[in-house]
GROMACS .gro file of C-alpha atoms in nm:
model
  432
    1MET     CA    1   6.699  -0.231   1.663
    2ARG     CA    2   6.591  -0.098   2.006
    3ILE     CA    3   6.853   0.109   2.201
    4THR     CA    4   6.789  -0.070   2.531
    5SER     CA    5   6.920  -0.396   2.387
    6LEU     CA    6   7.268  -0.239   2.348
    7LEU     CA    7   7.305  -0.125   2.708
    8PRO     CA    8   7.427  -0.455   2.867
    9ALA     CA    9   7.687  -0.493   2.596
   10LEU     CA   10   7.813  -0.137   2.650
   11SER     CA   11   7.841  -0.191   3.024
   12VAL     CA   12   8.068  -0.487   2.967
   13LEU     CA   13   8.281  -0.299   2.721
   14LEU     CA   14   8.319   0.003   2.950
   15GLY     CA   15   8.375  -0.199   3.270
   16ALA     CA   16   8.086  -0.034   3.451
   17SER     CA   17   7.771  -0.174   3.595
   18CYS     CA   18   7.452  -0.058   3.438
   19THR     CA   19   7.101  -0.145   3.545
   20VAL     CA   20   6.815  -0.088   3.305
   21TYR     CA   21   6.474   0.001   3.441
   22GLN     CA   22   6.158   0.001   3.233
   23PRO     CA   23   5.904   0.186   3.449
   24LEU     CA   24   5.539   0.100   3.422
   25HIS     CA   25   5.442   0.468   3.424
   26SER     CA   26   5.617   0.768   3.281
   27THR     CA   27   5.726   1.017   3.549
   28VAL     CA   28   5.854   1.370   3.491
   29VAL     CA   29   6.083   1.505   3.770
   30SER     CA   30   6.184   1.873   3.769
   31ASP     CA   31   6.525   1.980   3.905
   32PRO     CA   32   6.494   2.307   4.105
   33GLN     CA   33   6.849   2.400   4.002
   34MET     CA   34   6.754   2.391   3.638
   35VAL     CA   35   6.567   2.664   3.463
   36ALA     CA   36   6.208   2.573   3.400
   37PRO     CA   37   6.123   2.549   3.035
   38ALA     CA   38   5.906   2.814   2.880
   39PRO     CA   39   5.536   2.736   2.911
   40GLN     CA   40   5.388   2.564   2.611
   41ALA     CA   41   5.079   2.692   2.439
   42PRO     CA   42   4.781   2.467   2.512
   43GLN     CA   43   4.714   2.224   2.234
   44ALA     CA   44   4.381   2.237   2.060
   45PRO     CA   45   4.156   1.941   2.146
   46PRO     CA   46   4.136   1.679   1.875
   47GLU     CA   47   3.864   1.735   1.622
   48ALA     CA   48   3.548   1.535   1.681
   49PRO     CA   49   3.481   1.276   1.413
   50ALA     CA   50   3.245   1.398   1.143
   51ALA     CA   51   2.883   1.301   1.195
   52PRO     CA   52   2.777   1.025   0.962
   53GLU     CA   53   2.592   1.151   0.657
   54HIS     CA   54   2.217   1.112   0.684
   55ARG     CA   55   2.082   0.860   0.437
   56PRO     CA   56   1.705   0.844   0.388
   57GLU     CA   57   1.553   0.506   0.470
   58VAL     CA   58   1.354   0.341   0.193
   59ALA     CA   59   1.077   0.084   0.239
   60VAL     CA   60   1.066  -0.150  -0.061
   61LEU     CA   61   0.692  -0.204  -0.092
   62PRO     CA   62   0.529  -0.519  -0.235
   63ILE     CA   63   0.520  -0.523  -0.614
   64GLU     CA   64   0.172  -0.489  -0.761
   65ASP     CA   65   0.116  -0.679  -1.084
   66SER     CA   66  -0.212  -0.859  -1.143
   67ARG     CA   67  -0.033  -1.118  -1.361
   68LEU     CA   68   0.200  -1.240  -1.086
   69PHE     CA   69   0.130  -1.485  -0.807
   70ARG     CA   70   0.218  -1.406  -0.447
   71ALA     CA   71   0.540  -1.609  -0.429
   72GLU     CA   72   0.669  -1.447  -0.751
   73ARG     CA   73   0.598  -1.097  -0.621
   74ALA     CA   74   0.773  -1.174  -0.292
   75ALA     CA   75   1.085  -1.306  -0.467
   76LEU     CA   76   1.100  -1.005  -0.700
   77ARG     CA   77   1.056  -0.766  -0.408
   78ALA     CA   78   1.362  -0.914  -0.236
   79GLU     CA   79   1.563  -0.890  -0.559
   80LEU     CA   80   1.460  -0.528  -0.608
   81ALA     CA   81   1.577  -0.443  -0.255
   82ALA     CA   82   1.918  -0.598  -0.326
   83HIS     CA   83   1.961  -0.409  -0.655
   84LEU     CA   84   1.852  -0.077  -0.502
   85ALA     CA   85   2.116  -0.118  -0.232
   86ARG     CA   86   2.368  -0.137  -0.518
   87VAL     CA   87   2.247   0.156  -0.732
   88ALA     CA   88   2.132   0.389  -0.450
   89PRO     CA   89   2.424   0.400  -0.202
   90ASP     CA   90   2.303   0.740  -0.078
   91HIS     CA   91   1.990   0.572   0.063
   92THR     CA   92   1.943   0.303   0.327
   93ILE     CA   93   1.736   0.026   0.170
   94LEU     CA   94   1.536  -0.163   0.431
   95ALA     CA   95   1.477  -0.534   0.386
   96PRO     CA   96   1.111  -0.644   0.358
   97ALA     CA   97   1.138  -0.821   0.694
   98MET     CA   98   1.216  -0.485   0.856
   99VAL     CA   99   0.938  -0.304   0.672
  100ASP     CA  100   0.637  -0.535   0.697
  101PRO     CA  101   0.584  -0.514   1.077
  102LYS     CA  102   0.555  -0.135   1.041
  103LEU     CA  103   0.288  -0.163   0.772
  104LYS     CA  104   0.039  -0.395   0.940
  105PRO     CA  105  -0.313  -0.245   0.964
  106VAL     CA  106  -0.347  -0.275   1.342
  107SER     CA  107  -0.457  -0.043   1.618
  108GLU     CA  108  -0.168   0.114   1.811
  109LYS     CA  109  -0.379   0.100   2.126
  110THR     CA  110  -0.514  -0.256   2.126
  111GLY     CA  111  -0.323  -0.436   1.851
  112HIS     CA  112  -0.655  -0.534   1.690
  113ARG     CA  113  -0.672  -0.535   1.311
  114CYS     CA  114  -0.830  -0.224   1.164
  115ALA     CA  115  -1.189  -0.262   1.045
  116TYR     CA  116  -1.078  -0.138   0.702
  117GLU     CA  117  -0.745  -0.282   0.585
  118GLY     CA  118  -0.714  -0.114   0.246
  119GLU     CA  119  -0.505   0.188   0.341
  120PRO     CA  120  -0.225   0.247   0.087
  121LEU     CA  121   0.100   0.096   0.211
  122SER     CA  122   0.290   0.404   0.095
  123ARG     CA  123   0.092   0.621   0.335
  124ARG     CA  124   0.165   0.390   0.628
  125ALA     CA  125   0.536   0.395   0.541
  126TRP     CA  126   0.540   0.774   0.509
  127ASP     CA  127   0.379   0.798   0.852
  128GLU     CA  128   0.681   0.603   0.980
  129GLY     CA  129   0.917   0.858   0.821
  130LEU     CA  130   1.023   0.625   0.538
  131MET     CA  131   1.053   0.677   0.165
  132THR     CA  132   0.880   0.420  -0.054
  133THR     CA  133   0.926   0.247  -0.387
  134ASP     CA  134   0.689   0.281  -0.681
  135VAL     CA  135   0.716   0.046  -0.981
  136MET     CA  136   0.592   0.196  -1.309
  137HIS     CA  137   0.570   0.071  -1.665
  138VAL     CA  138   0.633   0.366  -1.898
  139GLY     CA  139   0.553   0.355  -2.269
  140LEU     CA  140   0.803   0.518  -2.503
  141GLY     CA  141   0.560   0.591  -2.784
  142ARG     CA  142   0.405   0.406  -3.072
  143GLY     CA  143   0.614   0.105  -3.168
  144LYS     CA  144   0.897   0.191  -2.924
  145GLY     CA  145   0.805  -0.046  -2.644
  146GLU     CA  146   0.834   0.046  -2.281
  147VAL     CA  147   1.077   0.073  -1.991
  148LEU     CA  148   1.048   0.004  -1.619
  149TRP     CA  149   1.082   0.289  -1.372
  150ILE     CA  150   1.156   0.244  -1.002
  151ARG     CA  151   1.082   0.564  -0.813
  152LEU     CA  152   1.186   0.639  -0.455
  153LEU     CA  153   0.921   0.871  -0.315
  154SER     CA  154   0.857   1.062   0.004
  155ARG     CA  155   0.523   1.210   0.111
  156GLY     CA  156   0.399   1.447  -0.155
  157ASN     CA  157   0.655   1.303  -0.402
  158ARG     CA  158   0.930   1.522  -0.256
  159ASP     CA  159   1.294   1.423  -0.298
  160ASP     CA  160   1.196   1.160  -0.550
  161VAL     CA  161   1.465   0.962  -0.732
  162THR     CA  162   1.400   0.756  -1.044
  163PHE     CA  163   1.586   0.455  -1.181
  164GLU     CA  164   1.518   0.308  -1.524
  165GLY     CA  165   1.564  -0.041  -1.663
  166PRO     CA  166   1.481  -0.202  -2.000
  167TRP     CA  167   1.160  -0.401  -2.042
  168ASP     CA  168   1.226  -0.691  -2.278
  169PRO     CA  169   0.900  -0.842  -2.414
  170LYS     CA  170   1.089  -1.146  -2.545
  171LEU     CA  171   1.144  -1.268  -2.188
  172GLY     CA  172   0.894  -1.428  -1.956
  173LEU     CA  173   0.722  -1.191  -1.716
  174VAL     CA  174   0.932  -1.270  -1.408
  175ASP     CA  175   1.254  -1.262  -1.611
  176ARG     CA  176   1.159  -0.924  -1.757
  177TYR     CA  177   1.150  -0.780  -1.407
  178ARG     CA  178   1.478  -0.947  -1.314
  179ALA     CA  179   1.655  -0.817  -1.624
  180ALA     CA  180   1.522  -0.467  -1.562
  181PHE     CA  181   1.630  -0.469  -1.196
  182ALA     CA  182   1.981  -0.587  -1.290
  183SER     CA  183   2.018  -0.299  -1.540
  184LEU     CA  184   1.880  -0.009  -1.335
  185VAL     CA  185   2.044   0.329  -1.394
  186ARG     CA  186   1.962   0.661  -1.239
  187LYS     CA  187   1.739   0.882  -1.453
  188GLU     CA  188   1.733   1.258  -1.419
  189ASP     CA  189   1.431   1.479  -1.492
  190ALA     CA  190   1.183   1.192  -1.507
  191GLY     CA  191   0.845   1.346  -1.587
  192ILE     CA  192   0.517   1.155  -1.579
  193LEU     CA  193   0.215   1.200  -1.802
  194GLY     CA  194  -0.131   1.107  -1.681
  195GLY     CA  195  -0.280   0.782  -1.804
  196LEU     CA  196  -0.623   0.639  -1.859
  197GLY     CA  197  -0.773   0.346  -1.677
  198ALA     CA  198  -1.065   0.141  -1.799
  199ARG     CA  199  -1.297  -0.124  -1.668
  200GLY     CA  200  -1.515  -0.307  -1.919
  201SER     CA  201  -1.884  -0.379  -1.899
  202ASN     CA  202  -2.050  -0.695  -1.773
  203VAL     CA  203  -2.167  -0.800  -2.119
  204ASP     CA  204  -2.115  -1.179  -2.147
  205ALA     CA  205  -2.064  -1.206  -1.769
  206LEU     CA  206  -2.226  -1.491  -1.580
  207VAL     CA  207  -2.500  -1.360  -1.350
  208GLU     CA  208  -2.638  -1.618  -1.110
  209GLY     CA  209  -2.852  -1.471  -0.833
  210PRO     CA  210  -2.641  -1.232  -0.622
  211VAL     CA  211  -2.313  -1.347  -0.785
  212THR     CA  212  -2.160  -1.208  -1.105
  213ILE     CA  213  -1.853  -1.378  -1.254
  214CYS     CA  214  -1.657  -1.224  -1.541
  215GLU     CA  215  -1.351  -1.393  -1.688
  216GLU     CA  216  -1.176  -1.089  -1.824
  217ARG     CA  217  -1.042  -1.027  -2.170
  218LEU     CA  218  -0.864  -0.720  -2.305
  219PHE     CA  219  -0.970  -0.391  -2.141
  220GLY     CA  220  -1.183  -0.571  -1.884
  221SER     CA  221  -1.452  -0.702  -2.115
  222CYS     CA  222  -1.597  -1.042  -2.028
  223ASP     CA  223  -1.518  -1.362  -2.214
  224PRO     CA  224  -1.831  -1.552  -2.329
  225GLY     CA  225  -1.668  -1.850  -2.158
  226SER     CA  226  -1.750  -1.690  -1.821
  227ILE     CA  227  -2.050  -1.925  -1.816
  228ASP     CA  228  -1.807  -2.212  -1.753
  229TRP     CA  229  -1.786  -2.096  -1.389
  230LYS     CA  230  -2.157  -2.155  -1.330
  231ASP     CA  231  -2.093  -2.454  -1.102
  232SER     CA  232  -1.895  -2.231  -0.860
  233THR     CA  233  -2.158  -1.965  -0.790
  234ARG     CA  234  -2.319  -2.132  -0.490
  235GLY     CA  235  -1.985  -2.177  -0.317
  236VAL     CA  236  -1.882  -1.820  -0.400
  237GLU     CA  237  -2.210  -1.684  -0.264
  238ALA     CA  238  -2.147  -1.854   0.071
  239CYS     CA  239  -1.814  -1.669   0.103
  240PHE     CA  240  -1.994  -1.333   0.118
  241ALA     CA  241  -2.273  -1.417   0.360
  242GLY     CA  242  -2.377  -1.105   0.551
  243GLU     CA  243  -2.198  -0.866   0.312
  244ASP     CA  244  -2.365  -0.585   0.119
  245GLU     CA  245  -2.154  -0.543  -0.195
  246VAL     CA  246  -1.807  -0.684  -0.264
  247THR     CA  247  -1.593  -0.713  -0.580
  248ARG     CA  248  -1.263  -0.902  -0.601
  249ASP     CA  249  -1.026  -0.983  -0.889
  250VAL     CA  250  -0.888  -1.337  -0.874
  251LEU     CA  251  -0.579  -1.465  -1.061
  252VAL     CA  252  -0.622  -1.829  -1.169
  253GLN     CA  253  -0.429  -2.084  -1.374
  254GLY     CA  254  -0.551  -2.436  -1.437
  255ASP     CA  255  -0.319  -2.586  -1.696
  256GLY     CA  256   0.021  -2.753  -1.654
  257GLY     CA  257  -0.102  -3.020  -1.415
  258ALA     CA  258  -0.174  -2.782  -1.126
  259ARG     CA  259  -0.441  -2.535  -1.023
  260TYR     CA  260  -0.353  -2.194  -0.880
  261CYS     CA  261  -0.590  -1.934  -0.737
  262GLU     CA  262  -0.519  -1.611  -0.547
  263PHE     CA  263  -0.672  -1.269  -0.495
  264GLU     CA  264  -0.473  -1.030  -0.713
  265ASN     CA  265  -0.204  -0.838  -0.524
  266LEU     CA  266  -0.300  -0.975  -0.183
  267ASP     CA  267   0.034  -1.018  -0.008
  268ALA     CA  268  -0.070  -1.119   0.344
  269ARG     CA  269  -0.301  -1.417   0.379
  270GLU     CA  270  -0.382  -1.333   0.738
  271GLY     CA  271  -0.692  -1.145   0.846
  272ARG     CA  272  -1.034  -1.127   0.686
  273GLU     CA  273  -0.912  -1.103   0.328
  274GLY     CA  274  -0.701  -1.416   0.363
  275ALA     CA  275  -1.001  -1.612   0.491
  276ARG     CA  276  -1.217  -1.476   0.210
  277GLU     CA  277  -0.954  -1.572  -0.050
  278ALA     CA  278  -0.940  -1.927   0.082
  279CYS     CA  279  -1.318  -1.959   0.059
  280VAL     CA  280  -1.354  -1.813  -0.293
  281CYS     CA  281  -1.061  -2.010  -0.431
  282GLN     CA  282  -1.197  -2.334  -0.291
  283ALA     CA  283  -1.509  -2.278  -0.500
  284LEU     CA  284  -1.323  -2.169  -0.816
  285VAL     CA  285  -1.058  -2.443  -0.810
  286ALA     CA  286  -1.331  -2.709  -0.803
  287SER     CA  287  -1.509  -2.553  -1.103
  288ALA     CA  288  -1.503  -2.682  -1.459
  289GLY     CA  289  -1.405  -2.332  -1.568
  290MET     CA  290  -1.062  -2.377  -1.411
  291GLY     CA  291  -0.930  -2.601  -1.686
  292LYS     CA  292  -1.117  -2.463  -1.988
  293ARG     CA  293  -0.849  -2.222  -2.110
  294PRO     CA  294  -0.469  -2.219  -2.073
  295GLY     CA  295  -0.250  -1.962  -1.905
  296ARG     CA  296  -0.313  -1.706  -1.635
  297ARG     CA  297  -0.655  -1.546  -1.629
  298THR     CA  298  -0.833  -1.284  -1.422
  299VAL     CA  299  -1.176  -1.376  -1.291
  300ARG     CA  300  -1.374  -1.084  -1.150
  301VAL     CA  301  -1.615  -1.194  -0.878
  302ARG     CA  302  -1.891  -0.959  -0.758
  303TYR     CA  303  -2.147  -1.016  -0.486
  304GLU     CA  304  -2.451  -0.794  -0.425
  305ALA     CA  305  -2.700  -0.871  -0.149
  306PRO     CA  306  -3.029  -0.969  -0.316
  307GLU     CA  307  -3.233  -0.693  -0.146
  308LEU     CA  308  -3.001  -0.423  -0.291
  309ALA     CA  309  -3.046  -0.515  -0.658
  310GLY     CA  310  -3.166  -0.217  -0.859
  311LYS     CA  311  -3.185   0.019  -0.562
  312VAL     CA  312  -3.050   0.374  -0.580
  313ARG     CA  313  -2.728   0.440  -0.389
  314PRO     CA  314  -2.711   0.778  -0.219
  315GLU     CA  315  -2.433   1.028  -0.290
  316ILE     CA  316  -2.207   1.051   0.018
  317ARG     CA  317  -1.997   1.353   0.109
  318VAL     CA  318  -1.783   1.401   0.417
  319VAL     CA  319  -1.872   1.729   0.582
  320GLU     CA  320  -1.606   1.707   0.851
  321ALA     CA  321  -1.395   1.454   1.037
  322THR     CA  322  -1.188   1.465   1.354
  323THR     CA  323  -0.819   1.498   1.287
  324ASN     CA  324  -0.730   1.156   1.431
  325LEU     CA  325  -0.890   0.986   1.129
  326HIS     CA  326  -0.703   1.029   0.801
  327SER     CA  327  -0.875   1.244   0.538
  328ASP     CA  328  -0.779   1.396   0.204
  329GLU     CA  329  -0.915   1.647  -0.042
  330ASP     CA  330  -1.026   1.496  -0.370
  331TRP     CA  331  -1.201   1.589  -0.693
  332HIS     CA  332  -1.531   1.414  -0.753
  333SER     CA  333  -1.749   1.413  -1.066
  334MET     CA  334  -2.121   1.456  -0.996
  335GLU     CA  335  -2.398   1.372  -1.238
  336GLN     CA  336  -2.701   1.598  -1.272
  337VAL     CA  337  -2.989   1.633  -1.518
  338VAL     CA  338  -3.042   1.977  -1.671
  339ALA     CA  339  -3.323   2.032  -1.923
  340GLY     CA  340  -3.354   1.657  -1.966
  341LYS     CA  341  -2.985   1.606  -2.041
  342LYS     CA  342  -2.717   1.449  -1.823
  343GLN     CA  343  -2.437   1.680  -1.723
  344TYR     CA  344  -2.134   1.631  -1.501
  345ARG     CA  345  -1.964   1.881  -1.278
  346SER     CA  346  -1.657   1.841  -1.063
  347VAL     CA  347  -1.654   1.932  -0.698
  348ARG     CA  348  -1.378   1.924  -0.441
  349ARG     CA  349  -1.468   1.719  -0.138
  350LEU     CA  350  -1.319   1.582   0.179
  351VAL     CA  351  -1.256   1.207   0.154
  352VAL     CA  352  -1.226   0.950   0.433
  353ASP     CA  353  -1.108   0.604   0.331
  354ASN     CA  354  -1.391   0.360   0.252
  355VAL     CA  355  -1.672   0.602   0.332
  356ASP     CA  356  -1.826   0.535  -0.012
  357ALA     CA  357  -1.880   0.171   0.087
  358LEU     CA  358  -2.170   0.298   0.301
  359ALA     CA  359  -2.371   0.364  -0.016
  360ALA     CA  360  -2.471  -0.004  -0.048
  361PRO     CA  361  -2.622  -0.053   0.301
  362LEU     CA  362  -2.785   0.292   0.280
  363ALA     CA  363  -2.963   0.182  -0.039
  364ARG     CA  364  -3.195  -0.019   0.188
  365CYS     CA  365  -3.335   0.308   0.322
  366ALA     CA  366  -3.626   0.443   0.114
  367ALA     CA  367  -3.552   0.815   0.132
  368PRO     CA  368  -3.755   1.036  -0.105
  369ALA     CA  369  -3.569   1.149  -0.418
  370GLY     CA  370  -3.395   1.480  -0.355
  371SER     CA  371  -3.351   1.417   0.018
  372VAL     CA  372  -3.034   1.554   0.177
  373ILE     CA  373  -2.972   1.413   0.523
  374VAL     CA  374  -2.680   1.489   0.757
  375ALA     CA  375  -2.559   1.227   1.002
  376ASP     CA  376  -2.271   1.162   1.243
  377ILE     CA  377  -2.076   0.836   1.272
  378GLN     CA  378  -1.886   0.753   1.590
  379VAL     CA  379  -1.577   0.544   1.506
  380ARG     CA  380  -1.390   0.326   1.756
  381GLU     CA  381  -1.008   0.335   1.768
  382ASP     CA  382  -0.991   0.020   1.551
  383GLY     CA  383  -1.212   0.175   1.282
  384ALA     CA  384  -1.538  -0.001   1.370
  385PRO     CA  385  -1.846   0.227   1.389
  386THR     CA  386  -2.014   0.226   1.729
  387ALA     CA  387  -2.309   0.454   1.654
  388GLY     CA  388  -2.476   0.650   1.376
  389LYS     CA  389  -2.699   0.949   1.446
  390VAL     CA  390  -2.909   1.152   1.202
  391VAL     CA  391  -2.851   1.522   1.273
  392SER     CA  392  -3.084   1.689   1.023
  393GLY     CA  393  -3.281   1.641   0.704
  394THR     CA  394  -3.568   1.414   0.812
  395SER     CA  395  -3.802   1.354   1.101
  396ASP     CA  396  -3.930   1.022   0.965
  397ARG     CA  397  -3.861   0.784   1.254
  398GLU     CA  398  -3.853   0.472   1.037
  399LEU     CA  399  -3.610   0.635   0.791
  400VAL     CA  400  -3.391   0.763   1.074
  401THR     CA  401  -3.370   0.413   1.224
  402CYS     CA  402  -3.280   0.261   0.886
  403ILE     CA  403  -3.005   0.517   0.819
  404GLU     CA  404  -2.851   0.485   1.164
  405ARG     CA  405  -2.848   0.107   1.136
  406ALA     CA  406  -2.686   0.127   0.790
  407LEU     CA  407  -2.413   0.363   0.911
  408GLY     CA  408  -2.313   0.098   1.165
  409ARG     CA  409  -2.221  -0.139   0.878
  410GLY     CA  410  -1.925   0.074   0.770
  411ALA     CA  411  -1.555   0.007   0.822
  412PHE     CA  412  -1.280   0.266   0.865
  413LEU     CA  413  -0.908   0.290   0.930
  414CYS     CA  414  -0.766   0.279   1.280
  415THR     CA  415  -0.747   0.620   1.439
  416GLY     CA  416  -0.408   0.786   1.460
  417ASP     CA  417  -0.404   0.841   1.837
  418GLY     CA  418  -0.584   0.537   1.974
  419ASN     CA  419  -0.896   0.742   2.061
  420ASP     CA  420  -1.244   0.742   1.910
  421ALA     CA  421  -1.317   0.957   1.604
  422ARG     CA  422  -1.623   1.120   1.450
  423VAL     CA  423  -1.722   1.163   1.086
  424ARG     CA  424  -2.009   1.385   0.972
  425VAL     CA  425  -2.157   1.294   0.634
  426SER     CA  426  -2.413   1.439   0.396
  427LEU     CA  427  -2.636   1.183   0.221
  428GLU     CA  428  -2.821   1.278  -0.097
  429TRP     CA  429  -3.073   1.051  -0.267
  430ARG     CA  430  -3.107   1.134  -0.635
  431ALA     CA  431  -3.391   1.039  -0.864
  432PRO     CA  432  -3.336   0.696  -1.027
   0.00000   0.00000   0.00000
């Protein structure tokens, strides 16, 4: 009970008037006849609230699995983000809608799409200061099955964190991922052993003019039934008009009353790749090969311009590149013939994304075997070459013109600062 509520009653009981004031502001009045109180020690200012703990931001990248269609990968990516928010509270997990605008392959200066769009998404995310996800299938040994690892990585694999979930082969593919995501636990000391990759030969592939179609079997070998796609080759060829050499893996399914066709692991249907997918799939979906076999199948489609067939591709090495165009050091195996026998030696070289794609257009140039020619490529801010110039190695005017024209058919990443870049390359034509 408040004291002020008793005062009127007390005034009645005591026979005295009493007025109660409740001032709006507190006022301290000192009486000069009273001794001033001893000075009080100044109070310490209140402690500032603790700064919030820094939590690294993680970009959940699109899931790559050649057996999944685009909608399935998108749904699983969203589920993975939700589960990581649960099991990794010391990280800030960014939703795909927040991540994707940062990863678009566009020029910072003009907003134009980069001439080459195949830069790893992890690198783009790292450039934005984000950690990234990496989905790995890890075998446990002979007869022991496998598990699913989700790694959170920063540039150079620093500060990586690994979560592990079971991989149940009795479930359907999408449900296997979902079950693994729901059971993720943190794994300490997760070491990785190197693996082997393989791509089969074109034995039993369908070869029709400039188009090769291989319906893949185990380890990339071609199913003899690849010939069933013969009626699609003319339509496929039209999709690559003006190209030099292109290979794409296509995921198809023609049973169950519907026909599905997509480029494997292509998440965005915009841009040049989306248009190319639409064209190739229009030809494949109309083919008799679509309904010949059940289930999901990979169809490898390769186009080679007719005038390039059988021609020697030169060996390309980057001599130097301006720092506004991304480059890495890499190990490269080189073939050479010593005393009539093939030998291979490894060299360390500077690598610029997609520079090796210049080998196909350069095959049009009839340089003598053993020629080593140095040339410069001027690259616009959106990655499109604007000029090629032979620096040394030949004075043959016709050969120089051919090489400089071929160098203009390349495609590179956008530059990092919105300015033009330069790449110097060494071109070596070996004996066939």
